[in-house]
PDB file of N, CA, C and O in Angstrom:
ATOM      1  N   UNK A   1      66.440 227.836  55.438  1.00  0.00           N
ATOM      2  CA  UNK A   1      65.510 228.679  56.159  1.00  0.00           C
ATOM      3  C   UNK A   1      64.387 227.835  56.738  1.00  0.00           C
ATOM      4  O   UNK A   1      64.249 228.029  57.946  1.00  0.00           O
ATOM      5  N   UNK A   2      63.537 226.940  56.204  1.00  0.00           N
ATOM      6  CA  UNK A   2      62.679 226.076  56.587  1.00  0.00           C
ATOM      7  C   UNK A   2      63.074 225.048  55.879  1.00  0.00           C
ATOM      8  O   UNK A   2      63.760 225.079  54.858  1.00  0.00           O
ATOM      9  N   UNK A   3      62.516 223.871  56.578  1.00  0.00           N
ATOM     10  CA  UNK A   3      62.485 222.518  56.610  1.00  0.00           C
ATOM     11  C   UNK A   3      60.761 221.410  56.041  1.00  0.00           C
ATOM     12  O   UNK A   3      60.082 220.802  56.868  1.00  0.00           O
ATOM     13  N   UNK A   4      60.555 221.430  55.035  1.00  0.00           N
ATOM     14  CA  UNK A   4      59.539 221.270  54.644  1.00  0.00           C
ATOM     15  C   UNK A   4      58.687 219.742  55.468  1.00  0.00           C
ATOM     16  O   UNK A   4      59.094 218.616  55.180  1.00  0.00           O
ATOM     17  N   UNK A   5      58.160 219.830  55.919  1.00  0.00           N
ATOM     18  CA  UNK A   5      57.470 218.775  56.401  1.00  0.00           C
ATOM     19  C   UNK A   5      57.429 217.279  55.391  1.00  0.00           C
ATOM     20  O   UNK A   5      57.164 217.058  54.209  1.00  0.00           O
ATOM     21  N   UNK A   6      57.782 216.565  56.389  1.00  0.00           N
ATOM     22  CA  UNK A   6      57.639 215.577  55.251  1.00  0.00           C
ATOM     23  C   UNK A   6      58.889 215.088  54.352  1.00  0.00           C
ATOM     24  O   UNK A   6      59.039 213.891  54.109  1.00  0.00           O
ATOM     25  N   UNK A   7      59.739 216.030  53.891  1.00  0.00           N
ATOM     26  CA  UNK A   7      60.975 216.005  53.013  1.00  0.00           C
ATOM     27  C   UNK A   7      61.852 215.115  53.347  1.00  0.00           C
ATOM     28  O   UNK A   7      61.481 214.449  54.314  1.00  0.00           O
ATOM     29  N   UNK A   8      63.336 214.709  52.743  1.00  0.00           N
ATOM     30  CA  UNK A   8      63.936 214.050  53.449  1.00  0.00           C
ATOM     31  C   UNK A   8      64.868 214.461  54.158  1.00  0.00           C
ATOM     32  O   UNK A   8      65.615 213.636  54.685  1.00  0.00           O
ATOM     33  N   UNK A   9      65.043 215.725  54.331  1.00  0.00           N
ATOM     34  CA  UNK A   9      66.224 216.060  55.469  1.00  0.00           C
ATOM     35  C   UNK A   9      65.196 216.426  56.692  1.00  0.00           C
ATOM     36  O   UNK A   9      65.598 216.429  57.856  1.00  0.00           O
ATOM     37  N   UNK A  10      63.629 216.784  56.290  1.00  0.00           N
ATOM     38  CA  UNK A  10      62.960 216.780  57.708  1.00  0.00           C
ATOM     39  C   UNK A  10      63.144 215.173  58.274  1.00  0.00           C
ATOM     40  O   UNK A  10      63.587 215.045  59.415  1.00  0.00           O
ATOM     41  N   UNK A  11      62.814 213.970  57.496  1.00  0.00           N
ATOM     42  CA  UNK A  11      62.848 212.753  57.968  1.00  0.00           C
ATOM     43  C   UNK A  11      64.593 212.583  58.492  1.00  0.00           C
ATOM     44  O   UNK A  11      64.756 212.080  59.603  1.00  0.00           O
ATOM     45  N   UNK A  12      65.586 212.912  57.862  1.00  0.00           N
ATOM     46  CA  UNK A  12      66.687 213.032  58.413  1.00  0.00           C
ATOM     47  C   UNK A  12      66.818 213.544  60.218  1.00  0.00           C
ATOM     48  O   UNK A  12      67.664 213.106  60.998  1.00  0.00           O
ATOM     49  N   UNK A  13      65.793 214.510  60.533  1.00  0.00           N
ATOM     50  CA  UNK A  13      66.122 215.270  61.425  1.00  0.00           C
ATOM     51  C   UNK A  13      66.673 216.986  61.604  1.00  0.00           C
ATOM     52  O   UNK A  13      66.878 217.586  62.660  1.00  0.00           O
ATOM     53  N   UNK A  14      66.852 217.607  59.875  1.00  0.00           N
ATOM     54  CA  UNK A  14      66.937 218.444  60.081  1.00  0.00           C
ATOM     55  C   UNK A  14      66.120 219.446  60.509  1.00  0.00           C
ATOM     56  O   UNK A  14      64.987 218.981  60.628  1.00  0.00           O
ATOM     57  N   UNK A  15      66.173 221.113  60.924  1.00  0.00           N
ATOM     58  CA  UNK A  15      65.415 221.854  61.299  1.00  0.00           C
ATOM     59  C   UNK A  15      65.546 223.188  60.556  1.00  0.00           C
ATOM     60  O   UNK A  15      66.383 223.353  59.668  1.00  0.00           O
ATOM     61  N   UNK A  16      64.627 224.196  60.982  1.00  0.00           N
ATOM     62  CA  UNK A  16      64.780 225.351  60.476  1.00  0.00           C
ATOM     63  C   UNK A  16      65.985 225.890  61.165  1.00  0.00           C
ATOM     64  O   UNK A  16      66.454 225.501  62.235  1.00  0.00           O
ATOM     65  N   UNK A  17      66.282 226.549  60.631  1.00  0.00           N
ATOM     66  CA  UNK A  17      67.553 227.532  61.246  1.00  0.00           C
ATOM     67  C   UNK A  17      68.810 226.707  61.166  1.00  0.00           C
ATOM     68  O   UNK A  17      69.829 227.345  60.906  1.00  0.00           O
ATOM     69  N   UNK A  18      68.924 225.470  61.332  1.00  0.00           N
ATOM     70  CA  UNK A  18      70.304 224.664  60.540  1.00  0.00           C
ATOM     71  C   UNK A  18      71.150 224.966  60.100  1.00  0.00           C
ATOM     72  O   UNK A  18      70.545 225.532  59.189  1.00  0.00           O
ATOM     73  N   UNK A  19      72.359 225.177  59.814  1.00  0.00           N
ATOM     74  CA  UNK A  19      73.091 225.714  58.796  1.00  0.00           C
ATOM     75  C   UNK A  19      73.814 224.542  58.437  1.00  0.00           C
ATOM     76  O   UNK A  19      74.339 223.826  59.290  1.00  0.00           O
ATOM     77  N   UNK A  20      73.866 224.311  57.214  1.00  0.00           N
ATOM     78  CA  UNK A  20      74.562 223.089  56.494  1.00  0.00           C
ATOM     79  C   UNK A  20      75.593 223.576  56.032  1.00  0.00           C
ATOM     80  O   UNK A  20      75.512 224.530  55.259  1.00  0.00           O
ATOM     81  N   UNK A  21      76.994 222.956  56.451  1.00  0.00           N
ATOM     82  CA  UNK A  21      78.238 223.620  56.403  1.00  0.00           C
ATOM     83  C   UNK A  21      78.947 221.898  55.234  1.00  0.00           C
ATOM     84  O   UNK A  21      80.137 221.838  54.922  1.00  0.00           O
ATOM     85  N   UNK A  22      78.157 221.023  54.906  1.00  0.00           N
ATOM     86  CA  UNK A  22      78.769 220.476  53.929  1.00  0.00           C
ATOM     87  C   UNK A  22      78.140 219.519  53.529  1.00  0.00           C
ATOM     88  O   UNK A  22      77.099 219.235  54.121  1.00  0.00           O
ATOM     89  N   UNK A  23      78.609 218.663  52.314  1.00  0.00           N
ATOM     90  CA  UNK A  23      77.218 217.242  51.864  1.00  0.00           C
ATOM     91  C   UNK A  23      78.313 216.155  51.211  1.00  0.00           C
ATOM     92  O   UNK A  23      78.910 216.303  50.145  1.00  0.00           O
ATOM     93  N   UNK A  24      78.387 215.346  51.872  1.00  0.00           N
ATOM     94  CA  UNK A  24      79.524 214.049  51.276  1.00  0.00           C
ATOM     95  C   UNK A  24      81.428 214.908  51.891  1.00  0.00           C
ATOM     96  O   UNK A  24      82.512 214.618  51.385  1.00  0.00           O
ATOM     97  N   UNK A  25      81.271 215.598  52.675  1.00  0.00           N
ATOM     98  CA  UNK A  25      82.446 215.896  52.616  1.00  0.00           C
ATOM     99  C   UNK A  25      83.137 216.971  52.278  1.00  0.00           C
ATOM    100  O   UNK A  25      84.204 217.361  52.753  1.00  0.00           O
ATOM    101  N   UNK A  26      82.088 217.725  50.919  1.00  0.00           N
ATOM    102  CA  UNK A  26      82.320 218.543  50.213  1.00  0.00           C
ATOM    103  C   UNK A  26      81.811 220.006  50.848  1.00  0.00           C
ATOM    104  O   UNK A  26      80.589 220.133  50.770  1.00  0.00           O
ATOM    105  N   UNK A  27      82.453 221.044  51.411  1.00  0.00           N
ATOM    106  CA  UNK A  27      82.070 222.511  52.221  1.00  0.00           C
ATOM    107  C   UNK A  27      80.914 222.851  51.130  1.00  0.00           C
ATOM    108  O   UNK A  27      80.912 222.435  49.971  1.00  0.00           O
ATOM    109  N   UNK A  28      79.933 223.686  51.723  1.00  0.00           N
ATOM    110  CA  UNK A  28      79.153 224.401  51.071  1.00  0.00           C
ATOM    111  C   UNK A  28      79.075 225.987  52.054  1.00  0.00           C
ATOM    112  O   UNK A  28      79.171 225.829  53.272  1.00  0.00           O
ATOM    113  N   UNK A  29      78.944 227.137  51.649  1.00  0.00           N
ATOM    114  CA  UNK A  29      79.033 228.045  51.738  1.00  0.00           C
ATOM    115  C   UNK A  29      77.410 228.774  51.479  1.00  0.00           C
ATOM    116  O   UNK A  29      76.840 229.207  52.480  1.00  0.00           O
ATOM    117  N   UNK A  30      76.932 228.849  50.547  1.00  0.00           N
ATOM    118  CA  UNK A  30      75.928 229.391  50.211  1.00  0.00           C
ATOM    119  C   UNK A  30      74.765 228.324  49.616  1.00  0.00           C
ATOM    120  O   UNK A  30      75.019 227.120  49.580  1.00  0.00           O
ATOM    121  N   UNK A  31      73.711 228.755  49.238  1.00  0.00           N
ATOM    122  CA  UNK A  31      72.329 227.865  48.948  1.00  0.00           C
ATOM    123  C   UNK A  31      72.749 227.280  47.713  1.00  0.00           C
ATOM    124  O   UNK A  31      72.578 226.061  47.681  1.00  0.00           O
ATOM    125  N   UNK A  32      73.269 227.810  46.646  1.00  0.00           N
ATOM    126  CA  UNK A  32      73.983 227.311  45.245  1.00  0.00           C
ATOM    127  C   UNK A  32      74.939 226.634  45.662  1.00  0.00           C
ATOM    128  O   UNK A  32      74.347 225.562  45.537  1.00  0.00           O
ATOM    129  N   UNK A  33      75.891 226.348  46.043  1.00  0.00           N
ATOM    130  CA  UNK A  33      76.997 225.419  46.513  1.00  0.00           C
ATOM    131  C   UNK A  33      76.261 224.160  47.062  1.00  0.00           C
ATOM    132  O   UNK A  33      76.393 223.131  46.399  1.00  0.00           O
ATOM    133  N   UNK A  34      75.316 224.104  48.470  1.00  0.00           N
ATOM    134  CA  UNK A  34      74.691 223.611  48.284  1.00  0.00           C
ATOM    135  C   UNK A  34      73.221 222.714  47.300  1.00  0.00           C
ATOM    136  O   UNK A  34      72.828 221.550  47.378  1.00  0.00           O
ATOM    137  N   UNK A  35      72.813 223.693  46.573  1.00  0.00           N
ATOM    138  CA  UNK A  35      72.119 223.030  45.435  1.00  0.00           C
ATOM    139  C   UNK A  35      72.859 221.892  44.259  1.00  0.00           C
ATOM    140  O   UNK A  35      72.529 220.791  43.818  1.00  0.00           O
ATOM    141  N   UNK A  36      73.945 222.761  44.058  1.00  0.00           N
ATOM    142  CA  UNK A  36      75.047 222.124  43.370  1.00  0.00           C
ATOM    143  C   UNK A  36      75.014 220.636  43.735  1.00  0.00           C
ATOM    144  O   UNK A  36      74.554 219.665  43.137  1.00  0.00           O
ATOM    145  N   UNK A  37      75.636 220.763  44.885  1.00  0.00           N
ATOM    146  CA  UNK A  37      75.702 219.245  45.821  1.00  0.00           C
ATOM    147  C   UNK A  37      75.087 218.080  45.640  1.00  0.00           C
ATOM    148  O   UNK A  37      75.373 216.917  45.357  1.00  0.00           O
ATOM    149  N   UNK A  38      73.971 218.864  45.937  1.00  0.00           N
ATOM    150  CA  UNK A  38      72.590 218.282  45.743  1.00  0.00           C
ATOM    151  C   UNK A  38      72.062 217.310  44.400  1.00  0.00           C
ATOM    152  O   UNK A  38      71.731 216.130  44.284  1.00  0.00           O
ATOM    153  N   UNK A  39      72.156 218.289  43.618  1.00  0.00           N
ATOM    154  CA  UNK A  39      72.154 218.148  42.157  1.00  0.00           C
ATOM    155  C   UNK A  39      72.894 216.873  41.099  1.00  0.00           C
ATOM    156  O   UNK A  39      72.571 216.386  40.015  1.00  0.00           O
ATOM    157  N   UNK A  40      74.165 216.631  42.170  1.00  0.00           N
ATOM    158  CA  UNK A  40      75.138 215.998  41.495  1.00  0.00           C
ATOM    159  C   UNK A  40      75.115 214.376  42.008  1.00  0.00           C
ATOM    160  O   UNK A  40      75.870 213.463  41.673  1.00  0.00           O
ATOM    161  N   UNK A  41      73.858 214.365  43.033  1.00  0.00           N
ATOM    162  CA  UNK A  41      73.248 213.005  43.181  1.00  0.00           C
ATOM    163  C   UNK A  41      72.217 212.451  42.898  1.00  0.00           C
ATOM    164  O   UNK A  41      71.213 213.156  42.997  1.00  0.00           O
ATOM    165  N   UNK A  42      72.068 211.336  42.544  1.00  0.00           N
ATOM    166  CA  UNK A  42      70.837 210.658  42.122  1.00  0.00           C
ATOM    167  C   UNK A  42      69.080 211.131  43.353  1.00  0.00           C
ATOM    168  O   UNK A  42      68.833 211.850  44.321  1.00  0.00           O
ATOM    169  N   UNK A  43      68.535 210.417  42.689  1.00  0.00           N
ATOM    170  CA  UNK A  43      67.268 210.030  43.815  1.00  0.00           C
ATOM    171  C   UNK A  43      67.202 209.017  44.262  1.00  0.00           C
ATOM    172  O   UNK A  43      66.907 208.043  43.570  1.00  0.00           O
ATOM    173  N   UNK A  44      67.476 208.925  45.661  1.00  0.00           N
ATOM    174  CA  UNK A  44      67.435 207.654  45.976  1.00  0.00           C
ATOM    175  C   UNK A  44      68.958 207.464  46.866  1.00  0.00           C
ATOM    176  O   UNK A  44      69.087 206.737  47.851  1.00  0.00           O
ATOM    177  N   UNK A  45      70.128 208.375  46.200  1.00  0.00           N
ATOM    178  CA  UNK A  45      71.189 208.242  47.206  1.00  0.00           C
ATOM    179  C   UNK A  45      71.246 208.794  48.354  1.00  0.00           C
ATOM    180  O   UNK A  45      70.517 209.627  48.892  1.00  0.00           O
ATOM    181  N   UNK A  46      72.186 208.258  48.693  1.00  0.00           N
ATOM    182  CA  UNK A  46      72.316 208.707  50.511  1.00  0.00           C
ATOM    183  C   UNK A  46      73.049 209.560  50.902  1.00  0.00           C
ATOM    184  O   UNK A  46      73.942 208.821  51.317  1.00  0.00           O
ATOM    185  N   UNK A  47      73.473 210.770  51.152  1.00  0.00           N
ATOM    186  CA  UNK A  47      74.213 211.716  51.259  1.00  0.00           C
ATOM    187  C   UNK A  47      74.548 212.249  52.858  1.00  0.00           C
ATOM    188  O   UNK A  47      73.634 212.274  53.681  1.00  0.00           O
ATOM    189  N   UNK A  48      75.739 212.610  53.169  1.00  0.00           N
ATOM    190  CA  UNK A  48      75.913 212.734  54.773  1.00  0.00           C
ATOM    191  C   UNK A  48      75.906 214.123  54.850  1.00  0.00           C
ATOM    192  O   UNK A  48      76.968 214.621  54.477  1.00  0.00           O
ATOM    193  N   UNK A  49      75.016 214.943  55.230  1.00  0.00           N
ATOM    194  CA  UNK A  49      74.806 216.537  55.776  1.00  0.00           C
ATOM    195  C   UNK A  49      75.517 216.929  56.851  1.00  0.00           C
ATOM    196  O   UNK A  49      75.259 216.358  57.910  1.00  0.00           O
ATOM    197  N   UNK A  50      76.483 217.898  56.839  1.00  0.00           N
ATOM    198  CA  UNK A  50      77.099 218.040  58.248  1.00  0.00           C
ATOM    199  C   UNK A  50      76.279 219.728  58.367  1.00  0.00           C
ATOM    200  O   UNK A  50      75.997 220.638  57.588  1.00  0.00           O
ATOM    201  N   UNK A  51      76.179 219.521  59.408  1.00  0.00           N
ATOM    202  CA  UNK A  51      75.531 221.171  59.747  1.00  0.00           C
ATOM    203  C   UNK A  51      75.770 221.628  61.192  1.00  0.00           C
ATOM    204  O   UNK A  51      76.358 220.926  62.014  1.00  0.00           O
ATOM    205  N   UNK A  52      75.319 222.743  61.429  1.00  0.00           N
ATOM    206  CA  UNK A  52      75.902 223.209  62.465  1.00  0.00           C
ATOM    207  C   UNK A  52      74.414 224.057  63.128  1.00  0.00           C
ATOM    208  O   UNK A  52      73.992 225.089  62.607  1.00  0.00           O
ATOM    209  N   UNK A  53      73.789 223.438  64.281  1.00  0.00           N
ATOM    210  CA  UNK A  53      72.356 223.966  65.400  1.00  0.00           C
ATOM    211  C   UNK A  53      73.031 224.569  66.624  1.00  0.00           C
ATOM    212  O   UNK A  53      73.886 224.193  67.426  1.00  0.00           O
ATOM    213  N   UNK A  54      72.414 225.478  66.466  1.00  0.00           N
ATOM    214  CA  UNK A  54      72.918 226.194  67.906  1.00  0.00           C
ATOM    215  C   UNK A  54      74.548 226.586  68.370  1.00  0.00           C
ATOM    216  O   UNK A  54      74.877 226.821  69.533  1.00  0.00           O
ATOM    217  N   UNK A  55      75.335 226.597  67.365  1.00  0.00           N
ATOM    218  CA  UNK A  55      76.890 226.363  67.890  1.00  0.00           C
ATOM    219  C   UNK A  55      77.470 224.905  67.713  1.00  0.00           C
ATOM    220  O   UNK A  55      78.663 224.609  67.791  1.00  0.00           O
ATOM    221  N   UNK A  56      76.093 223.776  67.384  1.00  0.00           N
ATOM    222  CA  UNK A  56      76.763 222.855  67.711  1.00  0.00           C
ATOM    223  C   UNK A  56      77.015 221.871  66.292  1.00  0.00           C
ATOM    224  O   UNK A  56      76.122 221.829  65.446  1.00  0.00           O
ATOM    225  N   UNK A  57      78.032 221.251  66.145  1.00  0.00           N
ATOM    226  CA  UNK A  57      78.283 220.486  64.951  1.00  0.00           C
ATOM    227  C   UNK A  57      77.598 218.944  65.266  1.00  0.00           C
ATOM    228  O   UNK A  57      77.813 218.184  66.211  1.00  0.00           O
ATOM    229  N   UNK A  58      76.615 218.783  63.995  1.00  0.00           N
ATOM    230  CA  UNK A  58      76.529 217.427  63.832  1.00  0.00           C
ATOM    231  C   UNK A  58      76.090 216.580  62.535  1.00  0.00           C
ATOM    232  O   UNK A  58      75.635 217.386  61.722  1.00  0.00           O
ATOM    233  N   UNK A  59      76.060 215.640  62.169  1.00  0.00           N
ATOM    234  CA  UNK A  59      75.934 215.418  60.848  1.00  0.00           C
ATOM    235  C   UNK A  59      74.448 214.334  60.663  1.00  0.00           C
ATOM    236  O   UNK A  59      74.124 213.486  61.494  1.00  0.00           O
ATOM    237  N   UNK A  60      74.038 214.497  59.955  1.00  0.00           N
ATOM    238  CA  UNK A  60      72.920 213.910  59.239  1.00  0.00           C
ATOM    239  C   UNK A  60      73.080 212.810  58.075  1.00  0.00           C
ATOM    240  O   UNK A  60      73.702 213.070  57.045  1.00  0.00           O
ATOM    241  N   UNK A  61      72.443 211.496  58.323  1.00  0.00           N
ATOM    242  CA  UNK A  61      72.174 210.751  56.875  1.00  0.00           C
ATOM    243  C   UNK A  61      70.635 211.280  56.136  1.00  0.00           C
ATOM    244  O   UNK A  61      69.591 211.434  56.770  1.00  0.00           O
ATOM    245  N   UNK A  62      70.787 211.480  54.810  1.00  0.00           N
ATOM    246  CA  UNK A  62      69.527 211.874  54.212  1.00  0.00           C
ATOM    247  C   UNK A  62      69.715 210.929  52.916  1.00  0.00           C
ATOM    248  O   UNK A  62      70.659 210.778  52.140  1.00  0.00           O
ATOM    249  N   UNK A  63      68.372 210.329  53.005  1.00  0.00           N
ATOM    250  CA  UNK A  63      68.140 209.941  51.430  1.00  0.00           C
ATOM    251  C   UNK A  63      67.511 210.850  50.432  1.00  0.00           C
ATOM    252  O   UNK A  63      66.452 211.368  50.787  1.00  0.00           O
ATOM    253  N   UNK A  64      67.974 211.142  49.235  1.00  0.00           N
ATOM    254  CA  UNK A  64      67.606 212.115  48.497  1.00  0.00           C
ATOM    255  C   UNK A  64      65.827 211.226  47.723  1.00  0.00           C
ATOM    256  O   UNK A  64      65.522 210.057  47.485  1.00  0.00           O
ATOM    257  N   UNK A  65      65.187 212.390  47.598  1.00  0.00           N
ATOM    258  CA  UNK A  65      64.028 211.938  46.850  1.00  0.00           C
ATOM    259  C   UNK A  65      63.899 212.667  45.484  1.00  0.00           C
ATOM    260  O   UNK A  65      64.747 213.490  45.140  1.00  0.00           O
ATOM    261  N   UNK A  66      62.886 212.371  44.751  1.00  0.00           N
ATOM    262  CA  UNK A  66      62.584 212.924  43.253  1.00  0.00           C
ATOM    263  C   UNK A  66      62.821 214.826  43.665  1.00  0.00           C
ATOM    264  O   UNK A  66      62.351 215.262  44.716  1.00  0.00           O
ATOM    265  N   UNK A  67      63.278 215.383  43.076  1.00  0.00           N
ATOM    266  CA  UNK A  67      63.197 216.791  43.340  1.00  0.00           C
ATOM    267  C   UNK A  67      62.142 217.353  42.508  1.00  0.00           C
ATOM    268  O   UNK A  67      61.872 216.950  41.377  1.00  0.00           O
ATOM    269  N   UNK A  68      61.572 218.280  43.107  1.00  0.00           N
ATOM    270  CA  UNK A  68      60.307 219.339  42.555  1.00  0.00           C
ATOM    271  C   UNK A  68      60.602 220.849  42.428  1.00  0.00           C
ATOM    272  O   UNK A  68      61.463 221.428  43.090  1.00  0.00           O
ATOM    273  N   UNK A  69      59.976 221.301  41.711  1.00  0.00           N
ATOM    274  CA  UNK A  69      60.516 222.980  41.501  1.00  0.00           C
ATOM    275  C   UNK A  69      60.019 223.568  42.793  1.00  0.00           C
ATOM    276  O   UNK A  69      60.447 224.587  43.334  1.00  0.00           O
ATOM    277  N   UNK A  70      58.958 222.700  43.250  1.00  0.00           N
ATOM    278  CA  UNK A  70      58.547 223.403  44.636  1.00  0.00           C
ATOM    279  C   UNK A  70      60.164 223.962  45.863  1.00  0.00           C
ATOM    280  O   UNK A  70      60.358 224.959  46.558  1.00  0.00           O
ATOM    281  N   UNK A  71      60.759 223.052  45.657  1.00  0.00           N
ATOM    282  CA  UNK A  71      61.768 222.571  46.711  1.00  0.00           C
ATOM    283  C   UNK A  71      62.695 223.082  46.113  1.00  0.00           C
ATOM    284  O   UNK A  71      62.362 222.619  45.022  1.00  0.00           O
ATOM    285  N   UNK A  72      63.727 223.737  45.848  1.00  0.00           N
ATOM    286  CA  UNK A  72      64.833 224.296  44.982  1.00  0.00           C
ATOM    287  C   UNK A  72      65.279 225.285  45.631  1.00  0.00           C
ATOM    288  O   UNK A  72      64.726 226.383  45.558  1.00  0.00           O
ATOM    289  N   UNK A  73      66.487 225.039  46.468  1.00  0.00           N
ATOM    290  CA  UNK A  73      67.060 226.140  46.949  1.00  0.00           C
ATOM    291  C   UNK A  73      67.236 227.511  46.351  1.00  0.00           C
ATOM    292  O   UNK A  73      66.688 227.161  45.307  1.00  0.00           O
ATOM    293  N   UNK A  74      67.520 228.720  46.129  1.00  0.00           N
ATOM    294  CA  UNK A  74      67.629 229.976  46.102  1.00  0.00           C
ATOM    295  C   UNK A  74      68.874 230.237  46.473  1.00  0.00           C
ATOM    296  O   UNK A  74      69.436 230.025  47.547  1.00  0.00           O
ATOM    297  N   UNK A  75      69.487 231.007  44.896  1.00  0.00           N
ATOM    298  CA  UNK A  75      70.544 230.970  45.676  1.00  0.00           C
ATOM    299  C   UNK A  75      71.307 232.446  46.010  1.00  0.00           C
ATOM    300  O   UNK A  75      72.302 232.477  46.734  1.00  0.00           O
TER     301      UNK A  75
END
C-alpha cells in the first residue's frame, strides 16, 4: 500500500500501489506470503522483487535491512 520513505525497497525504487507478484523467484499472492519471504532472509541480503506498476512487469534488487515492528506487513 505505501512505500515508506527511506526503506529499502523505496531505495530499490519501489512505489505505492506496486504489486509484488514474487521475491527470489518464489510467487507471492498476499501480504503473508510475502512477509514469509521476507522473513526467511537475513539483513543485509539481496533479494530480487518482481512486481507489476501500471500493467507493467518489472523487477527490483533490494537489500534487506534490520526489520522493525513499525514495518511489518499485514496480512
Amino acid at each position: 500500500v505505501d512505500v515508506v520513505s527511506g526503506s529499502p525497497a523505496a531505495s530499490a525504487g519501489l512505489q505505492a500501489d506496486d504489486v509484488i507478484t514474487a521475491v527470489d523467484g518464489t510467487s507471492v499472492t498476499r501480504p503473508l506470503e510475502l512477509a514469509q519471504q521476507i522473513r526467511s532472509h537475513q539483513s543485509g541480503d539481496q533479494v530480487k522483487i518482481a512486481y507489476s506498476r501500471g500493467g507493467n512487469a518489472a523487477e527490483a534488487q533490494v537489500t534487506l535491512a534490520n526489520r522493525s515492528s513499525d514495518n511489518q506487513p499485514n496480512s
